[in-house]
Short mmCIF file of C-alpha atoms in Angstrom, two decimals:
data_model
loop_
_atom_site.label_atom_id
_atom_site.label_comp_id
_atom_site.label_asym_id
_atom_site.label_seq_id
_atom_site.Cartn_x
_atom_site.Cartn_y
_atom_site.Cartn_z
CA MET A 774 56.44 26.66 132.41
CA ILE A 775 55.72 28.13 129.65
CA GLN A 776 57.86 29.74 127.59
CA TRP A 777 56.16 33.11 126.03
CA PRO A 778 57.03 34.37 122.50
CA LYS A 779 59.84 37.33 122.81
CA SER A 780 58.71 39.11 119.69
CA ASN A 781 55.76 39.27 117.13
CA ASP A 782 56.67 39.51 113.82
CA VAL A 783 53.58 39.78 112.35
CA LEU A 784 53.00 43.61 114.27
CA GLY A 785 56.45 44.29 114.72
CA THR A 786 56.78 44.96 117.99
CA THR A 787 59.82 43.19 120.91
CA ASN A 788 59.96 42.80 124.35
CA ARG A 789 62.77 44.46 126.56
CA GLY A 790 62.52 41.39 128.89
CA ASN A 791 61.19 37.94 129.63
CA PRO A 792 57.88 37.91 128.76
CA ALA A 793 54.39 37.33 130.71
CA GLU A 794 51.75 35.85 129.15
CA SER A 795 49.73 39.23 128.92
CA GLY A 796 52.84 39.81 126.60
CA LEU A 797 53.88 42.59 129.07
CA CYS A 798 57.54 42.16 130.12
CA THR A 799 58.05 40.91 133.18
CA LEU A 800 59.23 43.25 134.68
CA CYS A 801 58.52 46.25 132.83
CA ARG A 802 60.77 50.02 133.43
CA SER A 803 59.53 53.34 133.02
CA ASP A 804 62.99 54.17 130.63
CA CYS A 805 61.90 51.16 128.04
CA THR A 806 62.56 52.46 124.65
CA GLY A 807 60.49 49.87 123.45
CA LYS A 808 59.21 47.53 121.51
CA CYS A 809 56.11 45.46 123.65
CA GLU A 810 52.84 45.60 121.52
CA THR A 811 51.48 47.85 124.95
CA TRP A 812 54.06 50.42 124.01
CA MET A 813 53.39 50.59 120.33
CA SER A 814 49.96 50.84 120.81
CA CYS A 815 50.06 54.42 123.47
CA LEU A 816 51.39 56.07 120.20
CA LYS A 817 49.74 53.63 117.33
CA GLY A 818 46.38 53.41 118.61
CA ARG A 819 44.14 51.46 116.34
CA HIS A 820 46.96 50.58 113.68
CA MET A 821 48.41 48.07 115.81
CA LEU A 822 45.52 45.98 115.51
CA TYR A 823 46.78 44.46 111.99
CA PRO A 824 49.51 43.40 110.48
CA ARG A 825 52.27 45.63 109.69
CA ASP A 826 53.49 46.29 105.79
CA PHE A 827 50.39 45.92 103.79
CA GLY A 828 50.33 45.00 100.30
CA SER A 829 53.78 42.84 101.11
CA VAL A 830 53.14 40.20 103.25
CA THR A 831 49.84 38.33 103.84
CA ALA A 832 50.12 36.73 107.55
CA GLY A 833 48.76 33.35 109.39
CA SER A 834 48.64 32.26 113.68
CA ALA A 835 50.38 30.42 115.18
CA ASN A 836 48.06 29.71 118.47
CA THR A 837 46.13 26.77 117.67
CA CYS A 838 47.23 24.36 119.71
CA HIS A 839 46.99 25.51 122.98
CA VAL A 840 48.24 24.17 126.00
CA GLY A 841 47.14 24.24 130.14
CA VAL A 842 45.16 26.09 131.75
CA SER A 843 44.90 30.27 130.83
CA TYR A 844 43.13 32.94 129.83
CA ASN A 845 45.46 32.02 126.44
CA SER A 846 43.19 27.76 126.31
CA LEU A 847 39.53 30.29 125.81
CA ARG A 848 39.61 30.54 122.05
CA ILE A 849 36.76 33.67 120.84
CA GLN A 850 33.29 32.14 119.27
CA GLY A 851 32.45 33.12 116.09
CA PHE A 852 28.42 33.51 114.38
CA SER A 853 27.54 33.73 111.22
CA TYR A 854 24.12 35.53 111.35
CA GLY A 855 21.79 37.38 113.81
CA ALA A 856 23.08 40.77 116.06
CA HIS A 857 22.65 41.11 119.58
CA GLY A 858 21.58 44.63 121.56
CA VAL A 859 21.71 46.85 118.41
CA ALA A 860 21.14 50.09 119.57
CA PRO A 861 17.96 52.18 119.83
CA GLY A 862 17.52 53.88 116.80
CA ARG A 863 19.64 51.27 114.83
CA THR A 864 18.95 47.90 112.63
CA THR A 865 19.83 44.92 112.30
CA ASN A 866 20.15 46.39 108.25
CA PRO A 867 24.35 45.66 107.34
CA ASP A 868 24.41 49.58 107.30
CA ASP A 869 24.06 49.48 110.90
CA CYS A 870 25.55 46.11 112.51
CA LEU A 871 29.09 47.65 111.91
CA PHE A 872 31.37 48.01 114.01
CA THR A 873 31.93 51.09 115.08
CA ASN A 874 29.45 51.47 116.38
CA VAL A 875 29.09 48.79 119.20
CA SER A 876 28.58 50.46 122.42
CA LEU A 877 31.31 49.48 125.10
CA GLU A 878 29.83 51.62 127.65
CA THR A 879 28.55 49.97 130.86
CA SER A 880 27.68 50.44 134.73
CA PHE A 881 28.64 49.23 137.94
CA GLY A 882 26.66 49.75 141.34
CA ALA A 883 24.62 48.41 143.32
CA THR A 884 21.92 51.26 144.18
CA GLU A 885 23.69 54.19 141.97
CA LYS A 886 25.29 53.49 139.15
CA THR A 887 28.34 54.08 138.19
CA LYS A 888 28.78 54.92 134.43
CA VAL A 889 32.04 54.14 132.46
CA ARG A 890 32.62 54.45 128.63
CA MET A 891 34.84 51.11 128.31
CA PRO A 892 34.47 48.13 131.08
CA LEU A 893 38.29 48.51 132.40
CA MET A 894 39.17 50.86 135.40
CA THR A 895 42.96 50.55 136.85
CA GLY A 896 44.60 48.29 139.58
CA ALA A 897 45.50 50.09 142.70
CA LEU A 898 48.76 52.87 142.32
CA GLY A 899 49.20 53.16 146.02
CA SER A 900 51.92 54.58 147.76
CA THR A 901 54.92 52.61 145.95
CA PHE A 902 57.40 55.97 143.87
CA ILE A 903 56.56 55.57 140.28
CA ALA A 904 52.34 55.96 140.28
CA ALA A 905 53.15 59.34 142.46
CA LYS A 906 55.69 60.45 140.07
CA TYR A 907 53.46 59.94 136.76
CA TRP A 908 50.53 60.39 138.21
CA ASP A 909 49.26 63.33 135.86
CA SER A 910 49.09 61.53 133.36
CA PHE A 911 47.27 58.08 135.08
CA ALA A 912 44.00 59.85 136.46
CA ALA A 913 43.73 62.65 133.27
CA GLY A 914 44.18 60.11 131.23
CA CYS A 915 41.84 57.73 133.09
CA ALA A 916 39.19 60.46 132.79
CA LEU A 917 39.76 61.38 129.62
CA ILE A 918 38.71 57.68 128.57
CA GLY A 919 36.52 57.51 131.42
CA ILE A 920 37.43 55.09 133.38
CA PRO A 921 38.06 55.16 137.42
CA ILE A 922 41.43 55.08 138.31
CA VAL A 923 42.16 53.51 142.10
CA ILE A 924 44.43 55.62 144.64
CA GLY A 925 45.73 52.37 146.40
CA GLU A 926 46.98 52.23 150.28
CA ASN A 927 49.42 54.07 152.59
CA VAL A 928 49.31 56.91 150.07
CA VAL A 929 48.77 59.67 153.88
CA GLY A 930 51.16 57.20 155.62
CA VAL A 931 54.16 58.08 153.40
CA ASP A 932 53.28 61.36 152.36
CA ARG A 933 55.93 63.52 154.21
CA ALA A 934 54.45 66.63 153.55
CA SER A 935 50.56 65.55 155.41
CA SER A 936 50.42 66.36 159.38
CA MET A 937 47.82 64.00 162.06
CA ALA A 938 46.72 65.13 165.24
CA ASN A 939 45.60 62.64 167.57
CA GLY A 940 47.08 59.46 165.18
CA ARG A 941 44.49 61.01 162.35
CA ILE A 942 45.31 62.79 159.44
CA GLU A 943 44.83 66.50 159.78
CA LYS A 944 46.33 67.52 156.27
CA SER A 945 47.19 65.43 152.87
CA PRO A 946 48.63 67.60 149.56
CA GLU A 947 49.69 63.74 148.03
CA LEU A 948 46.07 62.53 148.38
CA ASP A 949 44.82 65.81 147.23
CA ARG A 950 46.49 65.93 144.32
CA ARG A 951 45.74 62.75 143.07
CA ILE A 952 41.56 62.91 143.35
CA GLU A 953 42.10 66.86 142.36
CA ILE A 954 43.38 66.12 139.06
CA TYR A 955 41.05 63.01 137.72
CA ASN A 956 38.17 65.55 138.93
CA ARG A 957 39.64 67.87 136.95
CA TYR A 958 39.55 65.90 133.42
CA SER A 959 36.61 63.87 134.84
CA ASP A 960 32.76 64.47 132.35
CA GLY A 961 30.95 63.10 134.76
CA TYR A 962 32.33 58.78 133.71
CA GLY A 963 33.84 56.91 135.38
CA THR A 964 35.26 57.51 140.00
CA MET A 965 38.20 57.93 142.02
CA ILE A 966 38.33 54.88 143.93
CA VAL A 967 40.08 55.07 148.34
CA GLN A 968 42.15 52.35 149.55
CA LEU A 969 41.78 51.71 152.56
CA ASN A 970 44.08 48.94 154.83
CA VAL A 971 45.03 48.57 158.18
CA GLU A 972 47.29 51.93 158.28
CA ASP A 973 44.44 53.52 156.57
CA ALA A 974 42.06 53.29 158.63
CA ARG A 975 44.06 53.83 161.76
CA ASN A 976 45.25 56.75 160.59
CA GLY A 977 41.41 58.05 159.79
CA VAL A 978 41.17 58.35 156.55
CA ALA A 979 37.68 57.11 155.20
CA GLU A 980 36.85 60.13 157.64
CA TYR A 981 39.41 62.90 155.43
CA VAL A 982 37.91 61.07 152.35
CA ILE A 983 34.16 61.67 153.42
CA GLY A 984 34.93 64.89 155.12
CA LYS A 985 36.70 66.63 152.48
CA TYR A 986 35.34 65.12 149.31
CA GLY A 987 31.44 64.06 150.43
CA ASN A 988 30.80 60.88 148.61
CA LYS A 989 31.72 61.55 144.72
CA VAL A 990 34.68 58.88 146.50
CA CYS A 991 34.03 55.28 146.69
CA ILE A 992 36.02 53.74 149.19
CA GLU A 993 37.49 50.68 148.57
CA LEU A 994 37.95 47.64 151.76
CA LYS A 995 41.73 46.23 151.29
CA TRP A 996 42.27 42.48 151.85
CA GLY A 997 44.63 41.66 149.51
CA GLN A 998 46.16 41.54 146.11
CA GLY A 999 46.76 39.03 143.68
CA ALA A 1000 50.24 39.80 143.66
CA LYS A 1001 51.82 39.08 147.08
CA ASN A 1002 49.71 37.36 150.75
CA ILE A 1003 51.16 40.33 153.01
CA GLY A 1004 50.89 43.73 153.02
CA GLY A 1005 52.20 46.81 150.39
CA GLU A 1006 56.04 47.57 149.93
CA ILE A 1007 57.55 49.91 149.18
CA GLU A 1008 61.75 50.23 149.83
CA VAL A 1009 63.10 53.66 150.90
CA LYS A 1010 66.36 54.72 150.35
CA SER A 1011 66.97 57.10 153.16
CA LEU A 1012 68.00 56.03 156.49
CA ASP A 1013 65.20 59.56 157.20
CA TYR A 1014 62.67 58.49 155.93
CA ALA A 1015 63.08 55.01 156.78
CA LEU A 1016 62.43 56.82 160.36
CA PHE A 1017 59.87 58.37 159.20
CA LEU A 1018 57.81 55.68 158.21
CA LYS A 1019 58.94 53.81 161.87
CA LYS A 1020 57.52 56.44 163.66
CA ARG A 1021 54.16 56.47 161.23
CA GLY A 1022 52.96 52.81 162.68
CA TYR A 1023 54.48 51.00 159.72
CA LEU A 1024 56.92 47.97 159.86
CA VAL A 1025 60.53 49.32 158.17
CA ASP A 1026 63.18 45.99 157.75
CA PRO A 1027 65.72 46.28 158.57
CA ASP A 1028 64.97 48.04 161.28
CA PRO A 1029 66.32 52.30 161.21
CA GLU A 1030 66.15 53.03 165.52
CA LEU A 1031 68.99 50.32 165.64
CA PRO A 1032 72.14 51.58 165.78
CA GLU A 1033 73.88 48.70 163.91
CA VAL A 1034 71.55 48.86 160.91
CA GLN A 1035 72.71 52.94 160.75
CA GLU A 1036 76.42 52.23 160.99
CA ALA A 1037 75.29 49.59 157.96
CA PHE A 1038 73.92 51.83 156.04
CA LYS A 1039 76.59 54.83 156.58
CA ALA A 1040 78.35 52.40 155.41
CA GLY A 1041 77.34 51.42 152.66
CA GLY A 1042 76.85 47.28 153.73
CA ILE A 1043 72.44 48.51 153.64
CA LYS A 1044 71.00 50.83 150.82
CA GLY A 1045 67.73 50.58 151.39
CA PHE A 1046 64.86 49.79 153.56
CA ALA A 1047 61.46 48.13 153.36
CA ARG A 1048 57.93 49.90 154.31
CA HIS A 1049 55.41 47.11 155.27
CA SER A 1050 51.72 47.01 155.76
CA ARG A 1051 50.25 44.68 158.36
CA LEU A 1052 48.04 41.73 157.58
CA GLY A 1053 44.25 42.28 157.92
CA TYR A 1054 42.46 40.47 160.12
CA THR A 1055 45.70 38.11 162.37
CA ASP A 1056 42.69 38.95 165.69
CA LEU A 1057 39.74 37.68 163.83
CA PRO A 1058 40.18 33.38 164.11
CA SER A 1059 37.04 32.11 162.62
CA VAL A 1060 34.87 32.67 159.29
CA GLU A 1061 31.87 34.47 161.94
CA ALA A 1062 34.59 36.75 163.14
CA VAL A 1063 35.72 38.07 160.58
CA HIS A 1064 31.93 37.75 158.75
CA GLN A 1065 30.83 40.51 161.75
CA ASN A 1066 33.87 42.47 161.54
CA PHE A 1067 33.29 43.16 157.86
CA VAL A 1068 29.42 44.11 158.41
CA GLU A 1069 30.85 46.49 161.32
CA THR A 1070 33.23 47.51 159.08
CA VAL A 1071 30.88 48.24 156.61
CA ALA A 1072 27.85 50.13 157.97
CA TYR A 1073 30.32 52.69 159.92
CA LEU A 1074 31.32 53.89 155.85
CA ARG A 1075 28.01 54.25 155.70
CA LYS A 1076 27.13 55.82 158.80
CA LEU A 1077 29.84 58.53 157.38
CA GLY A 1078 27.75 59.52 154.47
CA PHE A 1079 29.78 56.25 151.81
CA THR A 1080 26.87 55.33 148.99
CA LYS A 1081 30.09 53.76 147.15
CA ILE A 1082 31.71 51.27 148.80
CA SER A 1083 33.90 48.24 147.10
CA LEU A 1084 36.39 45.64 148.31
CA LYS A 1085 39.54 44.13 146.59
CA THR A 1086 40.52 40.85 147.52
CA GLY A 1087 43.46 38.51 146.04
CA SER A 1088 43.95 35.46 145.03
CA TYR A 1089 43.71 33.49 148.18
CA GLY A 1090 42.42 29.89 148.25
CA MET A 1091 37.89 28.58 148.13
CA GLU A 1092 37.85 30.23 151.45
CA ALA A 1093 38.34 33.39 151.19
CA LEU A 1094 36.90 33.85 147.48
CA ALA A 1095 33.61 32.69 149.01
CA MET A 1096 33.72 34.78 151.59
CA ALA A 1097 34.49 38.13 149.61
CA ILE A 1098 31.59 37.20 147.25
CA LYS A 1099 28.73 36.85 150.23
CA TYR A 1100 29.89 39.71 152.53
CA ALA A 1101 30.08 41.54 149.26
CA THR A 1102 26.35 40.83 148.40
CA GLU A 1103 24.88 40.87 151.74
CA THR A 1104 26.25 44.26 152.30
CA ASN A 1105 25.15 45.71 149.09
CA LEU A 1106 28.26 46.47 147.67
CA ASP A 1107 28.97 48.35 144.28
CA LEU A 1108 32.11 46.71 143.19
CA LEU A 1109 33.74 43.71 143.95
CA THR A 1110 38.11 43.35 142.18
CA ILE A 1111 39.26 39.86 142.33
CA ASP A 1112 43.32 39.70 141.59
CA GLY A 1113 44.03 36.87 141.25
CA SER A 1114 47.71 35.81 140.64
CA GLY A 1115 49.72 36.48 137.06
CA GLY A 1116 48.98 40.33 138.56
CA GLY A 1117 51.44 42.91 138.54
CA THR A 1118 53.13 44.38 141.75
CA GLY A 1119 55.23 48.29 142.74
CA MET A 1120 56.52 46.01 144.86
CA SER A 1121 56.60 42.45 145.98
CA PRO A 1122 58.91 39.77 147.04
CA TRP A 1123 59.44 37.98 143.58
CA ASN A 1124 59.51 34.37 144.40
CA MET A 1125 56.59 34.97 146.36
CA MET A 1126 54.63 36.84 143.13
CA GLU A 1127 55.52 33.61 141.51
CA THR A 1128 54.57 30.86 143.42
CA TRP A 1129 51.50 31.35 145.76
CA GLY A 1130 47.81 32.01 145.40
CA VAL A 1131 45.55 30.41 142.51
CA PRO A 1132 45.86 31.09 139.04
CA SER A 1133 43.09 33.76 137.13
CA ILE A 1134 41.35 32.10 134.80
CA LEU A 1135 40.89 29.47 138.27
CA LEU A 1136 40.45 31.70 140.79
CA HIS A 1137 37.73 33.88 138.06
CA SER A 1138 36.02 30.33 137.14
CA LYS A 1139 35.60 29.40 140.91
CA ALA A 1140 34.23 33.72 141.40
CA VAL A 1141 30.80 33.22 138.78
CA GLU A 1142 30.57 29.85 139.59
CA TYR A 1143 30.01 30.83 143.50
CA GLY A 1144 27.75 33.63 142.09
CA ASN A 1145 25.51 31.48 140.76
CA ILE A 1146 24.84 29.97 143.99
CA LEU A 1147 23.55 32.85 145.32
CA ALA A 1148 22.07 33.54 142.38
CA ALA A 1149 20.05 30.39 142.77
CA GLN A 1150 19.51 31.96 146.13
CA GLY A 1151 17.45 34.85 144.83
CA LYS A 1152 20.23 36.88 145.61
CA LYS A 1153 21.69 40.35 144.07
CA VAL A 1154 25.69 39.52 143.77
CA VAL A 1155 28.18 42.04 143.59
CA ASP A 1156 29.10 43.72 140.65
CA MET A 1157 32.46 42.57 140.19
CA SER A 1158 36.09 43.38 138.20
CA PHE A 1159 38.63 41.49 136.89
CA ALA A 1160 41.76 41.91 137.44
CA GLY A 1161 45.17 39.58 136.90
CA GLY A 1162 47.55 39.99 134.37
CA LEU A 1163 45.39 41.45 131.55
CA ALA A 1164 46.75 43.81 129.21
CA ARG A 1165 45.06 43.35 125.53
CA GLU A 1166 41.48 43.33 123.93
CA ASP A 1167 40.97 39.85 123.17
CA HIS A 1168 41.52 39.61 127.48
CA ILE A 1169 39.00 42.11 127.99
CA PHE A 1170 36.60 39.70 126.17
CA LYS A 1171 37.89 36.99 127.66
CA ALA A 1172 37.70 37.74 131.08
CA LEU A 1173 34.09 39.66 130.94
CA ALA A 1174 32.97 36.37 128.84
CA LEU A 1175 34.05 34.40 131.49
CA GLY A 1176 32.48 36.56 134.46
CA ALA A 1177 29.02 37.24 132.83
CA PRO A 1178 27.36 38.21 133.76
CA PHE A 1179 28.09 39.22 137.27
CA VAL A 1180 31.91 40.68 136.02
CA LYS A 1181 31.28 45.09 134.93
CA LEU A 1182 35.45 45.86 134.58
CA ILE A 1183 37.91 44.13 133.52
CA CYS A 1184 40.81 45.81 135.52
CA MET A 1185 43.80 46.54 134.07
CA GLY A 1186 47.51 47.77 136.43
CA ARG A 1187 50.55 47.55 135.02
CA THR A 1188 49.05 47.76 131.30
CA LEU A 1189 47.59 51.48 131.86
CA MET A 1190 50.84 52.71 133.72
CA ILE A 1191 53.12 51.87 130.68
CA PRO A 1192 51.08 54.99 128.57
CA GLY A 1193 52.10 57.66 131.39
CA PHE A 1194 55.29 56.45 131.47
CA LEU A 1195 56.45 56.66 127.34
CA GLY A 1196 53.94 59.80 127.45
CA SER A 1197 56.13 61.22 130.40
CA ASN A 1198 59.78 60.08 128.87
CA ILE A 1199 58.19 61.83 125.43
CA GLU A 1200 57.05 65.05 126.65
CA GLY A 1201 60.12 65.30 128.96
CA ALA A 1202 63.01 64.13 125.79
CA LEU A 1203 60.79 67.08 123.46
CA ASN A 1204 60.43 69.93 126.66
CA PRO A 1205 63.68 69.16 128.68
CA ASP A 1206 61.95 72.14 130.93
CA ARG A 1207 59.81 70.52 131.98
CA LYS A 1208 62.02 66.85 131.88
CA GLU A 1209 62.60 66.75 135.52
CA LYS A 1210 59.44 67.91 136.96
CA ILE A 1211 57.08 65.22 134.69
CA SER A 1212 59.81 62.35 135.05
CA GLY A 1213 60.99 61.96 131.56
CA ASN A 1214 64.22 59.40 131.50
CA TRP A 1215 65.12 60.30 128.04
CA ASP A 1216 67.47 63.27 126.56
CA SER A 1217 66.53 62.59 122.96
CA LEU A 1218 63.40 60.15 120.90
CA PRO A 1219 64.56 57.25 120.97
CA LYS A 1220 64.46 55.82 117.31
CA THR A 1221 61.46 53.53 118.00
CA VAL A 1222 60.13 56.69 118.32
CA LYS A 1223 61.39 59.04 115.93
CA ASP A 1224 60.34 56.09 113.76
CA ILE A 1225 56.57 57.17 113.54
CA GLY A 1226 56.99 61.09 114.70
CA GLU A 1227 58.70 63.69 115.63
CA SER A 1228 56.38 65.80 117.49
CA PRO A 1229 53.08 65.09 119.78
CA GLU A 1230 51.04 65.23 116.25
CA GLN A 1231 53.65 63.00 114.20
CA ILE A 1232 53.58 60.47 117.19
CA PHE A 1233 50.12 60.04 119.41
CA ALA A 1234 47.97 58.33 116.51
CA GLY A 1235 45.00 59.82 119.20
CA TYR A 1236 46.67 63.48 119.27
CA GLU A 1237 43.65 64.99 117.09
CA SER A 1238 40.45 62.76 118.48
CA LEU A 1239 41.63 63.88 122.09
CA LYS A 1240 41.87 67.61 120.58
CA ALA A 1241 39.03 67.40 119.44
CA LYS A 1242 37.08 66.44 122.84
CA ILE A 1243 39.49 68.84 124.63
CA GLY A 1244 39.97 71.52 122.45
CA ALA A 1245 43.56 73.25 121.02
CA GLU A 1246 44.22 75.15 124.92
CA GLU A 1247 43.53 72.49 127.10
CA MET A 1248 45.95 69.98 124.46
CA LYS A 1249 48.54 72.04 125.31
CA THR A 1250 49.09 71.65 128.80
CA VAL A 1251 47.95 68.06 128.75
CA PRO A 1252 49.70 65.85 130.09
CA TYR A 1253 51.79 63.40 126.98
CA GLY A 1254 50.61 60.36 129.05
CA ALA A 1255 47.73 61.02 129.43
CA ILE A 1256 47.27 61.92 124.93
CA ALA A 1257 49.08 57.80 125.43
CA ALA A 1258 46.35 56.47 127.19
CA TRP A 1259 43.76 57.77 124.83
CA THR A 1260 45.67 56.36 122.64
CA LEU A 1261 46.11 52.92 123.59
CA ALA A 1262 42.62 53.00 124.81
CA ASP A 1263 41.47 53.64 121.21
CA LYS A 1264 43.62 50.38 120.22
CA LEU A 1265 41.40 48.37 123.52
CA GLY A 1266 38.21 49.62 122.37
CA ALA A 1267 38.73 49.31 118.40
CA GLY A 1268 39.64 45.70 119.67
CA LEU A 1269 37.35 44.44 121.54
CA GLN A 1270 35.14 46.27 119.69
CA GLN A 1271 35.86 44.34 116.93
CA LEU A 1272 35.36 40.98 117.99
CA LEU A 1273 31.61 41.96 120.31
CA ALA A 1274 30.62 42.77 116.86
CA GLY A 1275 32.34 39.03 115.28
CA ALA A 1276 30.46 37.92 117.74
CA ARG A 1277 27.03 39.30 117.13
CA LYS A 1278 26.94 41.74 120.30
CA PHE A 1279 26.94 45.13 119.53
CA SER A 1280 26.53 46.10 122.62
CA VAL A 1281 29.27 44.71 125.98
CA THR A 1282 26.68 44.51 128.12
CA GLU A 1283 25.00 41.45 125.85
CA ILE A 1284 28.42 39.23 126.18
CA THR A 1285 27.58 35.74 127.91
CA ARG A 1286 29.93 32.65 128.36
CA GLY A 1287 28.24 31.56 125.22
CA ASP A 1288 30.80 33.74 123.11
CA ILE A 1289 33.96 31.71 125.02
CA VAL A 1290 35.19 28.00 124.01
CA SER A 1291 37.77 26.07 126.00
CA GLY A 1292 40.71 24.91 123.79
CA ASN A 1293 41.36 21.91 125.55
CA ARG A 1294 39.97 19.49 128.17
CA GLU A 1295 41.25 20.36 130.57
CA THR A 1296 40.66 24.18 130.35
CA ALA A 1297 36.61 22.56 130.03
CA HIS A 1298 36.98 20.85 132.59
CA GLU A 1299 38.26 24.00 135.35
CA THR A 1300 35.80 26.31 133.54
CA GLY A 1301 33.31 25.09 132.64
CA ILE A 1302 33.54 26.27 129.42
CA ARG A 1303 32.83 24.09 126.83
CA PHE A 1304 34.95 22.51 125.04
CA ILE A 1305 35.81 23.45 121.33
CA THR A 1306 34.36 20.52 119.07
CA ASP A 1307 31.08 20.34 121.77
CA VAL A 1308 29.92 23.80 121.61
CA GLN A 1309 26.38 23.75 119.32
CA ASP A 1310 27.70 20.23 118.11
CA GLU A 1311 23.99 18.71 118.89
CA ILE A 1312 22.81 21.56 116.28
CA ALA A 1313 25.18 20.76 113.98
CA ARG A 1314 23.85 17.26 113.87
CA LYS A 1315 19.84 18.43 113.82
CA ILE A 1316 20.58 20.83 111.02
CA LEU A 1317 22.53 17.36 108.98
CA ALA A 1318 19.71 15.52 109.73
#
């Protein structure tokens, strides 16, 4: 297993824990005081694109010897002339072809297009308590940036304030809160996506959402995710809450209704309970049966009134991948999110997460291959989103290029949660009266933050640009986590613009598979992306001849 470096001297960043390929720690803590690259980018924005201590240093890359097959083994191609995708009203003159003029706007959808300001979306933020605690920051931040956010599975079922009648949801304050916060800050870019798993379908979540919010919400069928090959989990520390979840119909482990389990809990031997979701399609014996069920389910959702429907699938094998792409294409879905192994989780069995499923780059490569098979048959292939261990602007570029022309968005889970944690901690430290309400973890600013500033205007590089967008009055109430998200998006966006400009692409929609190369021949074999010195070799020889 490759050991990724724990610190980056050039950027002045350090991981608190063990780093993954994404640059995030394998265990990302909401109380972290820094300072990985994503954490620092939430404060310093685009400044984090450059080596530190300008004027006193020089810097050189150590990343030119690629081992194994991963996104790191793809390299971004640069070109020495030309300009593609220049916006109407601009010219190919160098004065117009500035990286700051690169458009990151794109859209997805089968018939009704959803516009986004950046080719990003969140992973599913569902019933894990960390999603609920920091939702205000997550939702406000994504709405302000102009990207979709996903309300994950089981939010209704675990909400103790929700009420049900005849097994169907009648009131869900937590789901309502999540939708309404996003809508408050939305200006027409992005969308709300609400997931639907086995329990959610049984509880009538789709009917509740369409009845209250109409087709303004995209409903997402959930097949799985990259972090686990069983249903979603949460852990609860209360026996009473565990019993509530058991009565709601969930599998709770260990069984809180057993007298011996209750005694063990009272004695302190058992300290918590895991709530699990059910596996889908256990009653279906074949590909044909899944196909029929899927088509019927989509038809039912459309009959309810949903015009925007998506599908999320995990890192299963090639059969499930082909099924997802074909069925989503056939039923004219708006988006298919393909989540590979190597992505994040709120709660998954760790060794399962480490050892199951298809790594992202392999899964994503086959998705493009299968999409091309359908395209060759004259079909309009479903728009896709790639997920699984992607965190930086170069990851966005590589995944979009690898998935071209089908991939419209890159799904980031833990990356887009970090600004919520960090911003809430800063807000709570600076405003102790808000600390408990916003789930702040700090009593005072740590040195890692004080080295940058001691007021929000000093701490967040994106503070003034966000204030220019929403006004000084709104800045008084917007969550600091949303300011941190805005600042992180500034770094990711500027970095992506620079990479696109170097590839002579002045709109993100112009990106192609020809914009990346493989750093070793194994990667070329597995991805279909040609080896770096094979690319353009024929052209080079013609020039020399």
